[in-house]
mmCIF file of C-alpha atoms and ligand atoms in Angstrom:
data_model
loop_
_atom_site.group_PDB
_atom_site.id
_atom_site.type_symbol
_atom_site.label_atom_id
_atom_site.label_comp_id
_atom_site.label_asym_id
_atom_site.label_seq_id
_atom_site.Cartn_x
_atom_site.Cartn_y
_atom_site.Cartn_z
ATOM 1 C CA MET A 1 4.231 17.068 -30.088
ATOM 2 C CA THR A 2 7.169 16.395 -32.372
ATOM 3 C CA ALA A 3 9.877 18.829 -32.937
ATOM 4 C CA ALA A 4 10.656 18.752 -36.685
ATOM 5 C CA HIS A 5 13.168 21.507 -36.432
ATOM 6 C CA GLY A 6 14.897 20.965 -33.088
ATOM 7 C CA GLU A 7 15.001 24.677 -32.045
ATOM 8 C CA GLN A 8 11.248 24.637 -31.163
ATOM 9 C CA SER A 9 11.469 21.741 -28.772
ATOM 10 C CA ALA A 10 10.575 22.264 -25.137
ATOM 11 C CA VAL A 11 12.429 20.909 -22.140
ATOM 12 C CA ARG A 12 11.389 20.764 -18.552
ATOM 13 C CA VAL A 13 14.128 21.947 -16.280
ATOM 14 C CA PHE A 14 15.083 23.146 -12.726
ATOM 15 C CA TYR A 15 18.140 23.942 -10.703
ATOM 16 C CA ALA A 16 18.952 21.615 -7.772
ATOM 17 C CA CYS A 17 21.427 20.271 -5.399
ATOM 18 C CA VAL A 18 21.500 16.465 -5.636
ATOM 19 C CA LEU A 19 21.792 14.398 -2.404
ATOM 20 C CA PRO A 20 25.389 13.171 -2.110
ATOM 21 C CA LEU A 21 26.069 9.489 -2.675
ATOM 22 C CA GLN A 22 26.948 8.840 0.929
ATOM 23 C CA LEU A 23 23.473 9.924 2.174
ATOM 24 C CA ARG A 24 21.385 8.187 -0.424
ATOM 25 C CA PRO A 25 21.196 4.668 1.151
ATOM 26 C CA GLU A 26 19.999 5.950 4.526
ATOM 27 C CA VAL A 27 17.672 8.693 3.168
ATOM 28 C CA GLY A 28 16.486 6.307 0.516
ATOM 29 C CA GLU A 29 15.500 3.803 3.296
ATOM 30 C CA ILE A 30 13.589 6.625 5.073
ATOM 31 C CA ALA A 31 11.824 7.371 1.824
ATOM 32 C CA ARG A 32 10.725 3.739 1.407
ATOM 33 C CA ALA A 33 9.683 3.391 5.063
ATOM 34 C CA THR A 34 7.783 6.648 5.058
ATOM 35 C CA ALA A 35 6.075 5.783 1.687
ATOM 36 C CA ARG A 36 4.915 2.589 3.123
ATOM 37 C CA ARG A 37 3.480 4.311 6.117
ATOM 38 C CA VAL A 38 1.576 6.997 4.284
ATOM 39 C CA HIS A 39 0.731 4.871 1.285
ATOM 40 C CA GLY A 40 2.736 6.895 -1.195
ATOM 41 C CA ARG A 41 5.461 6.429 -3.835
ATOM 42 C CA PRO A 42 9.003 6.622 -2.576
ATOM 43 C CA VAL A 43 11.400 8.842 -4.427
ATOM 44 C CA PRO A 44 14.169 6.555 -5.586
ATOM 45 C CA ALA A 45 17.385 7.157 -3.895
ATOM 46 C CA ASP A 46 19.294 8.505 -6.993
ATOM 47 C CA ASN A 47 16.435 11.070 -7.591
ATOM 48 C CA LEU A 48 16.672 12.740 -4.145
ATOM 49 C CA HIS A 49 17.423 16.272 -4.475
ATOM 50 C CA LEU A 50 16.657 19.826 -3.153
ATOM 51 C CA THR A 51 15.147 22.223 -5.828
ATOM 52 C CA LEU A 52 16.690 25.594 -5.819
ATOM 53 C CA ALA A 53 14.740 27.100 -8.701
ATOM 54 C CA PHE A 54 12.010 25.519 -10.892
ATOM 55 C CA ILE A 55 11.825 26.639 -14.472
ATOM 56 C CA GLY A 56 9.319 24.228 -15.956
ATOM 57 C CA GLU A 57 8.773 24.007 -19.704
ATOM 58 C CA ILE A 58 11.065 26.130 -21.712
ATOM 59 C CA ALA A 59 12.236 26.250 -25.365
ATOM 60 C CA SER A 60 15.448 24.161 -25.582
ATOM 61 C CA SER A 61 16.859 27.306 -27.497
ATOM 62 C CA ARG A 62 16.925 29.074 -24.059
ATOM 63 C CA LEU A 63 19.227 26.316 -22.439
ATOM 64 C CA PRO A 64 22.460 28.328 -23.162
ATOM 65 C CA THR A 65 20.909 31.200 -21.152
ATOM 66 C CA LEU A 66 20.138 28.850 -18.293
ATOM 67 C CA ILE A 67 23.710 27.502 -18.373
ATOM 68 C CA ASP A 68 25.108 31.035 -18.510
ATOM 69 C CA VAL A 69 22.921 32.041 -15.541
ATOM 70 C CA GLY A 70 24.173 29.045 -13.531
ATOM 71 C CA ALA A 71 27.741 29.664 -14.346
ATOM 72 C CA MET A 72 27.456 33.338 -13.202
ATOM 73 C CA GLN A 73 26.372 32.262 -9.564
ATOM 74 C CA ARG A 74 29.019 32.375 -6.883
ATOM 75 C CA GLY A 75 28.782 30.788 -3.413
ATOM 76 C CA GLY A 76 30.632 28.854 -0.783
ATOM 77 C CA ALA A 77 29.917 25.388 0.429
ATOM 78 C CA MET A 78 27.380 25.045 3.195
ATOM 79 C CA THR A 79 26.028 22.550 5.495
ATOM 80 C CA LEU A 80 22.446 21.556 5.514
ATOM 81 C CA VAL A 81 21.145 19.567 8.520
ATOM 82 C CA LEU A 82 18.286 17.431 7.666
ATOM 83 C CA ASP A 83 16.557 16.876 11.011
ATOM 84 C CA ARG A 84 12.841 17.163 10.312
ATOM 85 C CA LEU A 85 10.449 14.920 8.470
ATOM 86 C CA GLY A 86 7.054 16.279 7.420
ATOM 87 C CA GLY A 87 4.493 16.564 4.634
ATOM 88 C CA PHE A 88 2.884 19.157 2.195
ATOM 89 C CA LYS A 89 -0.655 17.832 2.681
ATOM 90 C CA ARG A 90 -2.216 19.324 -0.366
ATOM 91 C CA ALA A 91 0.648 18.344 -2.774
ATOM 92 C CA GLY A 92 0.525 14.885 -1.095
ATOM 93 C CA VAL A 93 4.304 14.812 -0.596
ATOM 94 C CA ALA A 94 6.541 13.931 2.396
ATOM 95 C CA TRP A 95 9.815 15.717 2.768
ATOM 96 C CA LEU A 96 12.979 16.071 4.830
ATOM 97 C CA GLY A 97 13.843 19.463 5.881
ATOM 98 C CA SER A 98 15.904 21.456 8.291
ATOM 99 C CA SER A 99 14.875 23.205 11.503
ATOM 100 C CA ARG A 100 17.717 25.642 10.826
ATOM 101 C CA PRO A 101 18.420 25.977 7.072
ATOM 102 C CA PRO A 102 21.653 27.890 6.571
ATOM 103 C CA VAL A 103 21.054 31.586 5.522
ATOM 104 C CA GLU A 104 23.432 31.246 2.742
ATOM 105 C CA LEU A 105 21.049 28.725 1.049
ATOM 106 C CA GLY A 106 18.154 31.104 1.058
ATOM 107 C CA ARG A 107 20.527 33.828 -0.224
ATOM 108 C CA PHE A 108 21.791 31.681 -2.922
ATOM 109 C CA ALA A 109 18.361 30.661 -4.114
ATOM 110 C CA ALA A 110 17.238 34.315 -4.087
ATOM 111 C CA ALA A 111 20.300 35.454 -6.092
ATOM 112 C CA LEU A 112 19.550 32.709 -8.652
ATOM 113 C CA ALA A 113 15.945 33.803 -8.878
ATOM 114 C CA ARG A 114 17.042 37.355 -9.567
ATOM 115 C CA ALA A 115 19.540 36.343 -12.060
ATOM 116 C CA LEU A 116 16.735 34.338 -13.926
ATOM 117 C CA VAL A 117 14.428 37.356 -13.923
ATOM 118 C CA ALA A 118 17.231 39.564 -15.092
ATOM 119 C CA ALA A 119 17.828 36.998 -17.946
ATOM 120 C CA GLY A 120 14.234 37.135 -19.006
ATOM 121 C CA ILE A 121 13.431 33.571 -17.624
ATOM 122 C CA ALA A 122 9.936 33.362 -16.204
ATOM 123 C CA ARG A 123 9.993 31.074 -13.189
ATOM 124 C CA ASP A 124 7.795 29.882 -10.557
ATOM 125 C CA GLU A 125 7.049 32.424 -7.905
ATOM 126 C CA ARG A 126 6.562 30.233 -4.859
ATOM 127 C CA PRO A 127 8.583 31.240 -1.933
ATOM 128 C CA PHE A 128 11.727 29.094 -1.284
ATOM 129 C CA HIS A 129 11.174 26.333 1.264
ATOM 130 C CA PRO A 130 14.225 24.136 1.169
ATOM 131 C CA HIS A 131 13.276 20.491 1.312
ATOM 132 C CA VAL A 132 14.021 17.056 -0.065
ATOM 133 C CA THR A 133 10.842 15.380 -1.365
ATOM 134 C CA ILE A 134 11.075 11.663 -0.198
ATOM 135 C CA ALA A 135 7.679 10.408 -1.292
ATOM 136 C CA ARG A 136 4.845 11.511 -3.604
ATOM 137 C CA ARG A 137 1.126 10.595 -3.962
ATOM 138 C CA CYS A 138 0.849 10.072 -0.233
ATOM 139 C CA HIS A 139 -2.701 9.243 1.033
ATOM 140 C CA VAL A 140 -1.780 10.494 4.564
ATOM 141 C CA SER A 141 0.383 13.409 5.483
ATOM 142 C CA PRO A 142 3.045 12.500 8.057
ATOM 143 C CA ASP A 143 2.925 14.506 11.190
ATOM 144 C CA GLU A 144 6.045 16.677 11.270
ATOM 145 C CA GLN A 145 8.629 14.935 13.461
ATOM 146 C CA PRO A 146 12.448 14.867 14.241
ATOM 147 C CA ILE A 147 14.699 12.581 12.111
ATOM 148 C CA GLY A 148 18.462 11.925 11.723
ATOM 149 C CA PRO A 149 20.043 14.378 11.884
ATOM 150 C CA TYR A 150 21.741 13.991 8.432
ATOM 151 C CA SER A 151 24.411 16.515 7.669
ATOM 152 C CA TRP A 152 24.755 17.439 4.004
ATOM 153 C CA GLY A 153 27.786 19.361 2.919
ATOM 154 C CA ILE A 154 26.357 21.170 -0.137
ATOM 155 C CA ASP A 155 29.190 21.874 -2.447
ATOM 156 C CA GLY A 156 27.611 22.344 -5.770
ATOM 157 C CA PHE A 157 24.410 22.635 -7.852
ATOM 158 C CA GLU A 158 23.075 21.337 -11.016
ATOM 159 C CA LEU A 159 20.694 22.175 -13.937
ATOM 160 C CA LEU A 160 18.564 19.166 -14.406
ATOM 161 C CA GLN A 161 16.141 18.237 -17.137
ATOM 162 C CA SER A 162 13.134 16.319 -15.935
ATOM 163 C CA GLU A 163 11.550 13.672 -18.093
ATOM 164 C CA THR A 164 8.461 11.825 -16.989
ATOM 165 C CA GLY A 165 8.772 8.138 -17.887
ATOM 166 C CA ARG A 166 6.590 5.128 -17.250
ATOM 167 C CA GLU A 167 8.264 4.598 -13.881
ATOM 168 C CA GLY A 168 8.074 8.208 -12.726
ATOM 169 C CA ALA A 169 10.477 11.194 -13.315
ATOM 170 C CA ARG A 170 13.973 10.803 -14.580
ATOM 171 C CA TYR A 171 16.450 13.602 -14.203
ATOM 172 C CA ARG A 172 19.169 14.269 -16.703
ATOM 173 C CA ARG A 173 22.118 16.586 -15.726
ATOM 174 C CA LEU A 174 22.699 19.344 -18.184
ATOM 175 C CA ALA A 175 25.321 21.162 -16.357
ATOM 176 C CA LYS A 176 26.943 21.208 -12.726
ATOM 177 C CA TRP A 177 28.790 23.888 -10.923
ATOM 178 C CA PRO A 178 30.827 23.912 -7.652
ATOM 179 C CA LEU A 179 30.120 26.049 -4.670
ATOM 180 C CA THR A 180 33.536 26.610 -3.437
ATOM 181 C CA ILE A 181 34.120 30.297 -3.282
ATOM 182 C CA GLU A 182 35.557 31.274 0.155
ATOM 183 C CA PRO A 183 33.891 34.358 1.740
ATOM 184 C CA GLU A 184 36.280 37.399 1.263
ATOM 185 C CA HIS A 185 35.653 38.632 4.829
ATOM 186 C CA PRO A 186 35.256 35.510 7.005
ATOM 187 C CA GLU A 187 33.042 36.265 9.901
ATOM 188 C CA ARG A 188 34.870 36.182 13.250
HETATM 189 P P1 ATP B 1 6.718 14.080 -11.265
HETATM 190 O O1 ATP B 1 6.060 15.386 -11.451
HETATM 191 O O2 ATP B 1 6.973 13.356 -12.478
HETATM 192 O O3 ATP B 1 6.046 13.220 -10.206
HETATM 193 P P2 ATP B 1 8.947 15.468 -10.092
HETATM 194 O O4 ATP B 1 7.906 16.380 -9.360
HETATM 195 O O5 ATP B 1 10.109 15.120 -9.413
HETATM 196 O O6 ATP B 1 8.211 14.286 -10.706
HETATM 197 P P3 ATP B 1 9.067 17.736 -11.811
HETATM 198 O O7 ATP B 1 7.581 17.956 -11.746
HETATM 199 O O8 ATP B 1 9.750 17.910 -13.124
HETATM 200 O O9 ATP B 1 9.459 16.406 -11.387
HETATM 201 O O10 ATP B 1 9.730 18.704 -10.769
HETATM 202 C C1 ATP B 1 11.123 18.802 -10.689
HETATM 203 C C2 ATP B 1 11.477 19.380 -9.327
HETATM 204 O O11 ATP B 1 10.901 20.677 -9.188
HETATM 205 C C3 ATP B 1 10.850 18.685 -8.225
HETATM 206 O O12 ATP B 1 11.692 18.886 -6.957
HETATM 207 C C4 ATP B 1 9.548 19.361 -7.907
HETATM 208 O O13 ATP B 1 9.118 19.223 -6.519
HETATM 209 C C5 ATP B 1 9.834 20.729 -8.189
HETATM 210 N N1 ATP B 1 8.714 21.520 -8.676
HETATM 211 C C6 ATP B 1 7.893 21.089 -9.605
HETATM 212 N N2 ATP B 1 6.935 22.033 -9.794
HETATM 213 C C7 ATP B 1 7.187 23.209 -9.103
HETATM 214 C C8 ATP B 1 6.831 24.422 -8.902
HETATM 215 N N3 ATP B 1 5.649 24.748 -9.632
HETATM 216 N N4 ATP B 1 7.408 25.276 -7.994
HETATM 217 C C9 ATP B 1 8.440 24.884 -7.439
HETATM 218 N N5 ATP B 1 9.054 23.602 -7.596
HETATM 219 C C10 ATP B 1 8.499 22.756 -8.373
HETATM 220 MG MG1 MG B 2 6.143 17.224 -10.281
#
């Protein structure tokens, strides 16, 4: 479909935390090794991310609203320890996850989801299972096992546009926000 008048064009977007540069070589290698083992396609190291909220196809005229919603969110930095490797069998993906995801991460994703609903943005209703997809189109589902651990200091999140190219998905950053708000009443 061509968009003769711009404002009707659709984009595919999602909010995510992108794996920091320092972790990409090592996690990228795990992705390649896992993909070989399960006969899947590794996610390229620069594409590794954790989806906070998936929007899907939306009119590009709604992008300012999505950027406003992102800018409204407040949160502090958190540490996600990636210590599990597993698979979603039906989806044919392999992932890295955490045996103890920080509660703030679930709270942050829930607050973002509520803000999207309040802004009139329909979004996917799947429950939030924080994970980093490392391989797709896997023919075998890896048994869940320990890995790492890799400590990810999450200090921001992004709005990404997903474009499917010949060599798989490409993500374009539309906006980025820090997660640096200190809690007002630190827990003792
Ligand atoms: P491709 O689909 O081209 O193989 P991709 O899955 O990375 O690549 P998208 O389908 O645009 O690209 O998805 C972007 C992100 O959103 C990915 O992390 C994906 O797992 C996640 N995602 C996709 N669809 C949903 C959905 N219905 N609910 C929740 N998350 C989703
Ligand atoms: Mg997909």
